[in-house]
mmCIF file of C-alpha atoms and ligand atoms in Angstrom:
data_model
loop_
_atom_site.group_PDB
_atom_site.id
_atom_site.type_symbol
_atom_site.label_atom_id
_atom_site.label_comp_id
_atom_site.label_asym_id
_atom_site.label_seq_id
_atom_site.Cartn_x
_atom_site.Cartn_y
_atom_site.Cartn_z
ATOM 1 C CA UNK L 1 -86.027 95.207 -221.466
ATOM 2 C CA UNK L 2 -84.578 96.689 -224.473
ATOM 3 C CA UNK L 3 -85.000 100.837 -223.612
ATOM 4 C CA UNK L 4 -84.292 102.043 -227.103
ATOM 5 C CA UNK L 5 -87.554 100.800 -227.955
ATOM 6 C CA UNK L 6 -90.573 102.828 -226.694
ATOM 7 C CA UNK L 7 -93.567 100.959 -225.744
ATOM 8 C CA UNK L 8 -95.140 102.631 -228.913
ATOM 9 C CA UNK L 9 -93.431 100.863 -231.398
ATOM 10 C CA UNK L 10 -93.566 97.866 -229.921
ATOM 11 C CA UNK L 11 -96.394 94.961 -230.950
ATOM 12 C CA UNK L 12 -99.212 94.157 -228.546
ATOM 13 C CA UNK L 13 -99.740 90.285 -226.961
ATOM 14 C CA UNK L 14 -103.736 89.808 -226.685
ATOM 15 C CA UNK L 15 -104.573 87.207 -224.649
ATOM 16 C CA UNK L 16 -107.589 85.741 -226.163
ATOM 17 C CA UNK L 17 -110.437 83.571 -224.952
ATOM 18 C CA UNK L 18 -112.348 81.211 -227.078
ATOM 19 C CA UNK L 19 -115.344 79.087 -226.867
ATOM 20 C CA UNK L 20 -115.410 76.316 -224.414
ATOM 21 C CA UNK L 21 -117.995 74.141 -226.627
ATOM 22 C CA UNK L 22 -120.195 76.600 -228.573
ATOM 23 C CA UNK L 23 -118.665 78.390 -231.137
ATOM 24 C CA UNK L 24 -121.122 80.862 -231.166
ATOM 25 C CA UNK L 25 -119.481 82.101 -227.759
ATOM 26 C CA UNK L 26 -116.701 84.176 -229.551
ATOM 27 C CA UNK L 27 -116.809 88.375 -228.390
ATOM 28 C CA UNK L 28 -116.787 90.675 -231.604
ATOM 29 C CA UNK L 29 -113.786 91.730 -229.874
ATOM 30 C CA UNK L 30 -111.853 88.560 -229.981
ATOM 31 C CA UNK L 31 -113.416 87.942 -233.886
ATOM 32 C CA UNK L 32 -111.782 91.913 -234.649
ATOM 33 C CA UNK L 33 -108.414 91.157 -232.337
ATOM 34 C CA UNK L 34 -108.149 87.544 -234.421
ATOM 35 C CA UNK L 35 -108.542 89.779 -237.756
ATOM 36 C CA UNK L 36 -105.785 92.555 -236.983
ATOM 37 C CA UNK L 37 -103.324 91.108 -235.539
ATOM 38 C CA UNK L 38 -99.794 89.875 -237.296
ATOM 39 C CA UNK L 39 -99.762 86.489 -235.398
ATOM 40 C CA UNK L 40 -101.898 83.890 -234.121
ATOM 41 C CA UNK L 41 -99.843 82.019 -231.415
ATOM 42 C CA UNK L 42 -102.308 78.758 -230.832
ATOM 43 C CA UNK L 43 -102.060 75.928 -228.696
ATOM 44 C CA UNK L 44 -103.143 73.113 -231.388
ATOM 45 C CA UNK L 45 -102.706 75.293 -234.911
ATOM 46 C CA UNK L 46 -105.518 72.773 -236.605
ATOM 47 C CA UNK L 47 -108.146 72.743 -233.801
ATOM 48 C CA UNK L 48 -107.737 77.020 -234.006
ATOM 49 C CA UNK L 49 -108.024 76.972 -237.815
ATOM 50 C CA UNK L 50 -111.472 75.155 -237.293
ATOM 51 C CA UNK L 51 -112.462 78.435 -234.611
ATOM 52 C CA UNK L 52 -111.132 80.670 -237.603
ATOM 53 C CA UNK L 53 -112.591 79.180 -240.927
ATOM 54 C CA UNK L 54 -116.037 79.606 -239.161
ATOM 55 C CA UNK L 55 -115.289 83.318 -238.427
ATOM 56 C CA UNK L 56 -113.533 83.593 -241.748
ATOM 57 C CA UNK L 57 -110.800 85.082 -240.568
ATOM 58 C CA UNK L 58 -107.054 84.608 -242.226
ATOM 59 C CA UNK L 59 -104.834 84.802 -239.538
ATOM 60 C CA UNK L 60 -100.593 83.187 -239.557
ATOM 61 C CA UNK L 61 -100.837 80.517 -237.124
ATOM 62 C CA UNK L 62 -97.544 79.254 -234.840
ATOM 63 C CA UNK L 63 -97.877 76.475 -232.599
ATOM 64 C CA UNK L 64 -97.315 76.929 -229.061
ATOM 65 C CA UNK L 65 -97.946 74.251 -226.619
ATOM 66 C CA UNK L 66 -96.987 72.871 -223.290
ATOM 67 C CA UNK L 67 -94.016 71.172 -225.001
ATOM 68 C CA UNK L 68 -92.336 74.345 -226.715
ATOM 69 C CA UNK L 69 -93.894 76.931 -224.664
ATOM 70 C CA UNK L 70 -90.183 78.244 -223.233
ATOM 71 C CA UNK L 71 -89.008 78.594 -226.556
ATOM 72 C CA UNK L 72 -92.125 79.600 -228.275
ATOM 73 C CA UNK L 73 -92.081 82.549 -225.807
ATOM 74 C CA UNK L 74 -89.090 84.045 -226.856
ATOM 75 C CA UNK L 75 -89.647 83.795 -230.214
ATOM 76 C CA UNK L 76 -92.781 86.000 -229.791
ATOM 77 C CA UNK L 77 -90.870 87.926 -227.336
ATOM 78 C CA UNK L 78 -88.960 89.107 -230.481
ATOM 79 C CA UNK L 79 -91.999 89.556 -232.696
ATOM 80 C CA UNK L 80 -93.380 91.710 -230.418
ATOM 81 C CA UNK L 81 -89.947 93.311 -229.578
ATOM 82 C CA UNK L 82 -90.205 94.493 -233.594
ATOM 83 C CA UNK L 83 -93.439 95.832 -233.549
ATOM 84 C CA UNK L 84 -95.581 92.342 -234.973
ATOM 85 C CA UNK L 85 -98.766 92.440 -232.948
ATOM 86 C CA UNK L 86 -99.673 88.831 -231.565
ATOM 87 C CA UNK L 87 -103.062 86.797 -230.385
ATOM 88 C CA UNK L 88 -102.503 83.934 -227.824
ATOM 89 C CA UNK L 89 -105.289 81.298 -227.522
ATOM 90 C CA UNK L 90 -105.329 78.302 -226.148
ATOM 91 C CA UNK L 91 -107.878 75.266 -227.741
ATOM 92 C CA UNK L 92 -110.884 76.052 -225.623
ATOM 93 C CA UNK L 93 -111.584 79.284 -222.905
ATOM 94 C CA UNK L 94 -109.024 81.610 -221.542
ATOM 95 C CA UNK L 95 -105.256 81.065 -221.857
ATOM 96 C CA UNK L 96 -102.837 80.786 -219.046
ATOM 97 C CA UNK L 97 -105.749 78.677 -216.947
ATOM 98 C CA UNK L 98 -104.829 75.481 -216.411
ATOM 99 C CA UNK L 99 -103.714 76.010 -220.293
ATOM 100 C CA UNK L 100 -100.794 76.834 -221.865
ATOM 101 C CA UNK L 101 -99.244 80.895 -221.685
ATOM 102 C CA UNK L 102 -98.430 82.009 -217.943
ATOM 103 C CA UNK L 103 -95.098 81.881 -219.751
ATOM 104 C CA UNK L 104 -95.445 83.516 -222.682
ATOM 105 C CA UNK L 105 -97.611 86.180 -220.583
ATOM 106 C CA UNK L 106 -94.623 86.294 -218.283
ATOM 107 C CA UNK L 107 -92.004 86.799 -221.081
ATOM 108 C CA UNK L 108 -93.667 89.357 -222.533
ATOM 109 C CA UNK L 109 -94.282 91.018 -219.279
ATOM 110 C CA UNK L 110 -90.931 91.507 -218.310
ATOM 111 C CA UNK L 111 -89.766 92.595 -222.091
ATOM 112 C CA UNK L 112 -91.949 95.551 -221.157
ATOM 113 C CA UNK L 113 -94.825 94.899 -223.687
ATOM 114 C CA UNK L 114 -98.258 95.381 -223.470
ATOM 115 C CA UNK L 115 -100.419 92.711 -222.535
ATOM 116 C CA UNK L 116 -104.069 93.581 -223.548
ATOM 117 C CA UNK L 117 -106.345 90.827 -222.058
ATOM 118 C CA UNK L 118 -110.073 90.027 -224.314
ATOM 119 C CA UNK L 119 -112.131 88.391 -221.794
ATOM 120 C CA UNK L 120 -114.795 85.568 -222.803
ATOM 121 C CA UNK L 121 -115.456 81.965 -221.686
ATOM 122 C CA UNK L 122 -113.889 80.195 -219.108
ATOM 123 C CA UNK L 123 -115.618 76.333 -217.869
ATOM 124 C CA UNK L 124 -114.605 77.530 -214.344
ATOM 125 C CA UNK L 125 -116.254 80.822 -214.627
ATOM 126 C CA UNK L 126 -119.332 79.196 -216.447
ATOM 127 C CA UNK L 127 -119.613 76.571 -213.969
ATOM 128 C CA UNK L 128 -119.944 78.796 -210.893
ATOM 129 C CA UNK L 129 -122.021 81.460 -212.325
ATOM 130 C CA UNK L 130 -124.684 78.488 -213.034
ATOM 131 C CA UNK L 131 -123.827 75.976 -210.127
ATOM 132 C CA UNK L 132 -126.137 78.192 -207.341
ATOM 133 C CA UNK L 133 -123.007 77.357 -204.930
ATOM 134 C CA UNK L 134 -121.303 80.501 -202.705
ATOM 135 C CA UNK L 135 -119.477 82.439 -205.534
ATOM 136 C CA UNK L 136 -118.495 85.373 -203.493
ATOM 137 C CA UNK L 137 -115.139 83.210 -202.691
ATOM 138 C CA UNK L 138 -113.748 80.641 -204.713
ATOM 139 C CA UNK L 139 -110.807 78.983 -204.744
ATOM 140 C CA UNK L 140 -109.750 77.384 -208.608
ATOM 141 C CA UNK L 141 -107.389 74.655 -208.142
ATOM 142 C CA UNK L 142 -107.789 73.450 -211.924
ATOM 143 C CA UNK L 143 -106.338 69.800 -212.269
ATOM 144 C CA UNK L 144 -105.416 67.600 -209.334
ATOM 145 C CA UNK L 145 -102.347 65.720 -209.011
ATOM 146 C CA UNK L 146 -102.803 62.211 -210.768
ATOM 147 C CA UNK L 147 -100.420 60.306 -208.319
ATOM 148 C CA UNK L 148 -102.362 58.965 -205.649
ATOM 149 C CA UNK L 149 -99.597 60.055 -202.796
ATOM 150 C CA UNK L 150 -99.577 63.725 -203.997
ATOM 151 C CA UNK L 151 -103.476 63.874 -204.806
ATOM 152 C CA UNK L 152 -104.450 62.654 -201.186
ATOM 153 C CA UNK L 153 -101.849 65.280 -199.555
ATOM 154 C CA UNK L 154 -103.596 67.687 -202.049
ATOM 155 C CA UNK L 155 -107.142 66.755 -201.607
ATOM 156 C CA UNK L 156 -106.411 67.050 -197.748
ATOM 157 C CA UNK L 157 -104.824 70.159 -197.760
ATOM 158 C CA UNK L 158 -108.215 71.574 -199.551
ATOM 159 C CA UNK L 159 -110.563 69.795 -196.879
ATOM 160 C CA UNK L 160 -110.126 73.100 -194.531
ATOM 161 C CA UNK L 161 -110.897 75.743 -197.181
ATOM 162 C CA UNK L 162 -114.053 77.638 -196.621
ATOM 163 C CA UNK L 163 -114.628 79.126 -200.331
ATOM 164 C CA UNK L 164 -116.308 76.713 -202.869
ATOM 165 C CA UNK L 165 -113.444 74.428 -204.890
ATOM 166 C CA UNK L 166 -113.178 74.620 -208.118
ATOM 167 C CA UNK L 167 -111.408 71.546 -209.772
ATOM 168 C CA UNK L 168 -110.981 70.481 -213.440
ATOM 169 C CA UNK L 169 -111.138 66.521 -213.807
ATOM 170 C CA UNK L 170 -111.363 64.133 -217.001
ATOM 171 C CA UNK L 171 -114.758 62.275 -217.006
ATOM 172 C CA UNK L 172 -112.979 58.902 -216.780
ATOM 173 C CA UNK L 173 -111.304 59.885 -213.042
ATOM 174 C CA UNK L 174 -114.656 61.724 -212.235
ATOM 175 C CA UNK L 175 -116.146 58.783 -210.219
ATOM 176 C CA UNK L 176 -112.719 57.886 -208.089
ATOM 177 C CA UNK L 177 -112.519 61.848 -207.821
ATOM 178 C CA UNK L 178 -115.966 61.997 -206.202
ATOM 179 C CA UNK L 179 -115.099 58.856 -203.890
ATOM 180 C CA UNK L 180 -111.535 60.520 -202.825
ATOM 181 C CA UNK L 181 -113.622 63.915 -202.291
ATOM 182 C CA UNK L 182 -115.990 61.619 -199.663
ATOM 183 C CA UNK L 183 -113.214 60.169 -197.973
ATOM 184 C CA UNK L 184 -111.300 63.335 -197.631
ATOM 185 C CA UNK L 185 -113.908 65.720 -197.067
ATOM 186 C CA UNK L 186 -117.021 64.579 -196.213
ATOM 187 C CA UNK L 187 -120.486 64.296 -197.669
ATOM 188 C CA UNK L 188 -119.762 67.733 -198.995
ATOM 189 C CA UNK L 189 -122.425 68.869 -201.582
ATOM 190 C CA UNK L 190 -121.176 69.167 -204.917
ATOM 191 C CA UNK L 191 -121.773 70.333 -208.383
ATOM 192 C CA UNK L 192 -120.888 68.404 -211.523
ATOM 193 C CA UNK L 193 -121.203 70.678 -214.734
ATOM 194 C CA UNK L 194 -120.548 68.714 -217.542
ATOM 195 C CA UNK L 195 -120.163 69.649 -221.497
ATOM 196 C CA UNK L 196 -121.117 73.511 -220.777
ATOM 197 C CA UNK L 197 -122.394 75.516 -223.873
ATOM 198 C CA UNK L 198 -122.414 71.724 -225.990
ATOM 199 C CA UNK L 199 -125.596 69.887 -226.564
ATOM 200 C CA UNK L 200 -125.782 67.733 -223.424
ATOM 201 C CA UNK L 201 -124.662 69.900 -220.851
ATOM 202 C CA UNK L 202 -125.876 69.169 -217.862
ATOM 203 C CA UNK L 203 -125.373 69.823 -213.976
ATOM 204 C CA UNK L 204 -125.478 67.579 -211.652
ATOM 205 C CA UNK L 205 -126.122 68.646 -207.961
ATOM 206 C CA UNK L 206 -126.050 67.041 -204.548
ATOM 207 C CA UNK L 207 -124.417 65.462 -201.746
ATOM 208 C CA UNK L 208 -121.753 63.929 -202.796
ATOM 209 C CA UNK L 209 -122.369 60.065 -202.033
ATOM 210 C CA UNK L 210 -125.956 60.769 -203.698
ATOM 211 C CA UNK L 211 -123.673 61.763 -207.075
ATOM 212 C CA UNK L 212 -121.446 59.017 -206.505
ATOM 213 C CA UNK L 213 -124.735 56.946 -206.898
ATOM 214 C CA UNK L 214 -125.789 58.633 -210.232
ATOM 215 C CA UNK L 215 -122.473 58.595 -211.386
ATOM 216 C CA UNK L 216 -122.243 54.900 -210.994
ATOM 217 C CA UNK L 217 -125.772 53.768 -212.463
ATOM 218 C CA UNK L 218 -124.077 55.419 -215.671
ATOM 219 C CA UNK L 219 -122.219 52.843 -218.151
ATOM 220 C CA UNK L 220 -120.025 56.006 -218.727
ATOM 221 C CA UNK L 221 -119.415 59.679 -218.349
ATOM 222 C CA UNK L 222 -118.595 61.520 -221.569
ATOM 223 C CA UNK L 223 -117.434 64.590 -222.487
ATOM 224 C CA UNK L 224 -115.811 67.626 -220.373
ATOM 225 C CA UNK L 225 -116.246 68.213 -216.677
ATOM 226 C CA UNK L 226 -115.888 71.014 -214.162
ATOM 227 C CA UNK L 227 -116.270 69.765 -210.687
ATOM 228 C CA UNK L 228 -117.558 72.032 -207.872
ATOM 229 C CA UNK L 229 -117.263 71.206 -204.490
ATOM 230 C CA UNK L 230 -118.556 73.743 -201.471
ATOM 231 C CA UNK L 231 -116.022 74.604 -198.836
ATOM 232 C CA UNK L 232 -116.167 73.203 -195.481
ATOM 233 C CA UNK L 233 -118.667 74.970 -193.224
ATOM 234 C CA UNK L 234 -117.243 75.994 -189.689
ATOM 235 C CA UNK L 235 -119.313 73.793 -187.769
ATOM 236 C CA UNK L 236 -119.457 70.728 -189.871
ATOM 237 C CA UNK L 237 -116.804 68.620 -188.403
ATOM 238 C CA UNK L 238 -117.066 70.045 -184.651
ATOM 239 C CA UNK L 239 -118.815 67.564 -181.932
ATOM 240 C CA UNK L 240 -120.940 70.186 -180.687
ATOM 241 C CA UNK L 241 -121.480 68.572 -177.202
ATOM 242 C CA UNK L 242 -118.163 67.759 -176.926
ATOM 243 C CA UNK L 243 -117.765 71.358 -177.676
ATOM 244 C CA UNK L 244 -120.666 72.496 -175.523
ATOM 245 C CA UNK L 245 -118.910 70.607 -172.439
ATOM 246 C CA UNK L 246 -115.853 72.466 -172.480
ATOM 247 C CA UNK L 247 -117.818 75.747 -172.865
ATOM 248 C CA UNK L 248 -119.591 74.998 -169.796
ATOM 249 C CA UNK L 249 -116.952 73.350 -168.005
ATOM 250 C CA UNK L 250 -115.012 76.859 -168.452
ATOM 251 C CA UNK L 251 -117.649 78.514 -167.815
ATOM 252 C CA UNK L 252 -118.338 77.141 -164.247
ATOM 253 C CA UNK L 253 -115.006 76.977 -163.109
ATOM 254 C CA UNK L 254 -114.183 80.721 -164.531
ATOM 255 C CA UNK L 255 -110.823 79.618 -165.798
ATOM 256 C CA UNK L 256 -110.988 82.011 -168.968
ATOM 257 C CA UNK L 257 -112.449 85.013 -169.627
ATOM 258 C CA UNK L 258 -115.209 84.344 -172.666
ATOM 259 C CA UNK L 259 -113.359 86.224 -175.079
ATOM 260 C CA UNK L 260 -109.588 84.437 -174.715
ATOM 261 C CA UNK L 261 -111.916 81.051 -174.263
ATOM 262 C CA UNK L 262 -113.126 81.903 -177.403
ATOM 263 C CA UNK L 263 -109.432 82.520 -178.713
ATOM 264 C CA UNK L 264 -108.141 79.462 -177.402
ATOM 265 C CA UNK L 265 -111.610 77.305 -178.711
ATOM 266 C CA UNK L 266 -111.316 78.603 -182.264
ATOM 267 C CA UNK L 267 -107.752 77.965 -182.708
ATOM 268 C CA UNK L 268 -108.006 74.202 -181.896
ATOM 269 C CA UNK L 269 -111.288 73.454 -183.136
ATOM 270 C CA UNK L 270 -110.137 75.395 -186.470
ATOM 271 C CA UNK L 271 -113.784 77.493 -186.325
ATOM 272 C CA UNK L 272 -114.063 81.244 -186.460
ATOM 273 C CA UNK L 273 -113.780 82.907 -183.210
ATOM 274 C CA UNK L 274 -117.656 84.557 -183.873
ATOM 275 C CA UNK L 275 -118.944 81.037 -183.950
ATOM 276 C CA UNK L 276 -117.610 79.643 -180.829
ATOM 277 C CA UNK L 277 -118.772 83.125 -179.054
ATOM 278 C CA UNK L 278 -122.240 82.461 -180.651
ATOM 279 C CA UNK L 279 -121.753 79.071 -178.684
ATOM 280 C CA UNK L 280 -120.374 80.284 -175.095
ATOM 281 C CA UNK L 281 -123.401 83.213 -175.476
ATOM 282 C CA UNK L 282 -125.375 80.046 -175.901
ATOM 283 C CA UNK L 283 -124.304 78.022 -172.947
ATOM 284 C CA UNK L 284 -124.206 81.289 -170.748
ATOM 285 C CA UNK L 285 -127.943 82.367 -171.507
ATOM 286 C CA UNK L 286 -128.606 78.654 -170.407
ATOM 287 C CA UNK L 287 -126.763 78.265 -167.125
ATOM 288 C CA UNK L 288 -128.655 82.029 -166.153
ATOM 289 C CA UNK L 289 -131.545 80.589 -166.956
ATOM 290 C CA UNK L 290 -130.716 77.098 -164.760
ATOM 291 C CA UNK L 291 -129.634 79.753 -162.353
ATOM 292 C CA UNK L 292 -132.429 81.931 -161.883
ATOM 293 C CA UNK L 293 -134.678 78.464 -161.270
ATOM 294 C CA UNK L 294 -135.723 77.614 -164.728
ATOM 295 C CA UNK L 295 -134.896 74.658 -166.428
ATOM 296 C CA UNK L 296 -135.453 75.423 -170.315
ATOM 297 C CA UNK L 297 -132.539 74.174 -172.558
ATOM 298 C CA UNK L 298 -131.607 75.203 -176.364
ATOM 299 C CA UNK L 299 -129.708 74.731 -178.801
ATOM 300 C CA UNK L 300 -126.019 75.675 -178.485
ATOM 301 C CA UNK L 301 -125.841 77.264 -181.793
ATOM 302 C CA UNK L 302 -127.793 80.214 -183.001
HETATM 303 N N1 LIG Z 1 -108.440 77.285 -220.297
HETATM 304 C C1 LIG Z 1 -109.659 76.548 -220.169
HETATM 305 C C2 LIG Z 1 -110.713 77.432 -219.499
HETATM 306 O O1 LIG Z 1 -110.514 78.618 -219.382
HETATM 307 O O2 LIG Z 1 -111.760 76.911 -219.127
HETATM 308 C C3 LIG Z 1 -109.465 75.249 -219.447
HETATM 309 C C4 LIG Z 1 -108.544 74.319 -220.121
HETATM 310 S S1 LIG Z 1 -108.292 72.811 -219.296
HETATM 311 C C5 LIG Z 1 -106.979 72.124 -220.240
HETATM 312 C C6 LIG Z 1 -109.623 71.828 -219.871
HETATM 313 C C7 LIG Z 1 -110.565 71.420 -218.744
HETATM 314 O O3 LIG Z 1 -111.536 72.446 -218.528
HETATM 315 C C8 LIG Z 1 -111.372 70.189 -219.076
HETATM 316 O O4 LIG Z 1 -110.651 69.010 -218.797
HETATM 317 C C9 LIG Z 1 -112.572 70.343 -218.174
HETATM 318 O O5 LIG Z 1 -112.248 69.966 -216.853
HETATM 319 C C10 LIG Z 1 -112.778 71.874 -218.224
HETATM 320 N N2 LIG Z 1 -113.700 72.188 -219.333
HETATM 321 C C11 LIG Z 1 -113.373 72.683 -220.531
HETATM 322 N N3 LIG Z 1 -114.473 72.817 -221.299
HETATM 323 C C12 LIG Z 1 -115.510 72.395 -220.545
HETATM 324 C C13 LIG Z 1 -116.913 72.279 -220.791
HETATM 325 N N4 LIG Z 1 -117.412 72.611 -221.956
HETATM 326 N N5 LIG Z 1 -117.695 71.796 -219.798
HETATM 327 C C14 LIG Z 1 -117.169 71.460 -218.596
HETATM 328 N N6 LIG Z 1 -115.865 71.554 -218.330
HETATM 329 C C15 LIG Z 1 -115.026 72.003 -219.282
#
């Protein structure tokens, strides 16, 4: 960081996000930031100069892209360095997400300039808000490996998460996407939002071998997707009677107290400690109840 140079007099990098389909979806912010700044640093310079002839705005455009993103960053490194204030977009949504500019972000960053995000769409974002899946957690994982080795290690190593998945996925791998989600995961329920803010958006929603079904009646799937997928639920993969024997198998020979069988349950059936209490609480009321002459059973789980 060059210290002669207060952060006054230095330029500012806005990170800039841009409609996903609808280019209606612009902020006034990001129309005003577009207008005043020195620099438009864009992904694809013709597909932003579409964006900008409908806002009118005259902006000097520089290409930065996957390929030249390294370089490109130092150039506006220096730009900013001499006071030229700079916009980063990206061809659709927010920049840096699963787009190019972590590395322009990061250059700037550490050349001690001010980074000034302007918020607006995002297919990930607009996806979960409207999907009606848990949103509290999330976990966006953007674009899967396209090898098949590395996407079945990856798609495995996601089959344990709790929060809802949040992929990106071309429509043409969408239907061997869905089958790999099956075969990894389960008949997980899933969300399929397709072309948001465009004409024919449209969500699809279900488990997923009923999508696969949809899916395949199609002769093709067009356009953009975001592909939701909910997290696995603690109990889903558990054999609850195998689990229910071991509860009362420890149970009646006393071996652990509830709370470390609990422990020792959770860790190897990979389900949250409450949940296996819930269960031993379960099997306890019933062997009491056994005990004290009746003969009512329940369920194991609450
Ligand atoms: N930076 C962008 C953002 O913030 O959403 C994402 C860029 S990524 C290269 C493009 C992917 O986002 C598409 O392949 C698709 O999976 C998803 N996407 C973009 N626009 C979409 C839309 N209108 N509807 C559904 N998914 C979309």
């Amino acid at each position: 960081m060059d210290e002669s140079v207060s952060i006054a007099e230095k330029g500012v990098l806005y990170v800039v996000a841009t409609p996903i389909g609808n280019l209606r979806d612009m902020t006034f912010r990001a129309v005003d930031i577009l207008n005043s700044v020195d620099l438009v640093a864009a992904e694809d310079t013709r597909h932003t100069a579409k964006l900008l002839s409908f806002y009118n705005i005259r902006a000097k455009l520089i290409a930065c892209h996957e390929h030249n993103e390294a370089q490109c960053a130092e150039r506006l490194a220096a730009e900013l360095n001499s006071g030229k204030s700079v916009a980063l977009v990206s061809d659709a949504g927010t920049p840096a997400i699963s787009d190019p500019g972590y590395r322009i972000v990061m250059e700037a960053v550490s050349a001690g300039i001010r980074v000034v995000p302007i918020p607006g769409p995002s297919a990930a974002i607009a996806a979960l808000s409207a999907s009606g899946m848990p949103s509290d957690m999330f976990c966006f994982v953007g674009f899967a490996p396209k090898k098949k080795g590395a996407r079945d290690v990856f798609l495995q190593s996601l089959s344990h998460r709790k929060e809802t998945l949040v992929f990106y996925e071309s429509p043409r791998r969408l239907l061997s996407m869905l089958a790999e989600i099956q075969h990894h995961m389960g008949d997980r329920y899933v969300v399929v939002a397709r072309e948001l803010t465009k004409i024919h958006e449209e969500f699809l929603r279900g488990p997923v071998s009923e999508i696969i079904g949809l899916v395949e009646d199609r002769v093709s799937i067009k356009g953009e997707v975001t592909l939701l997928v909910a997290g696995t639920s603690d109990k889903a993969d558990v054999d609850e009677n195998r689990l229910e024997e071991e509860i009362l198998q420890s149970l009646s020979e006393r071996r652990l107290s509830p709370s470390r069988l609990a422990a020792s349950l959770a860790k190897r059936y990979n389900v949250s400690k409450n949940d296996i209490y819930q269960a031993i609480l379960a099997v306890q009321s019933r062997m009491d109840t056994r005990g004290s002459g009746s003969d009512k059973g329940g369920p194991v789980h609450g």
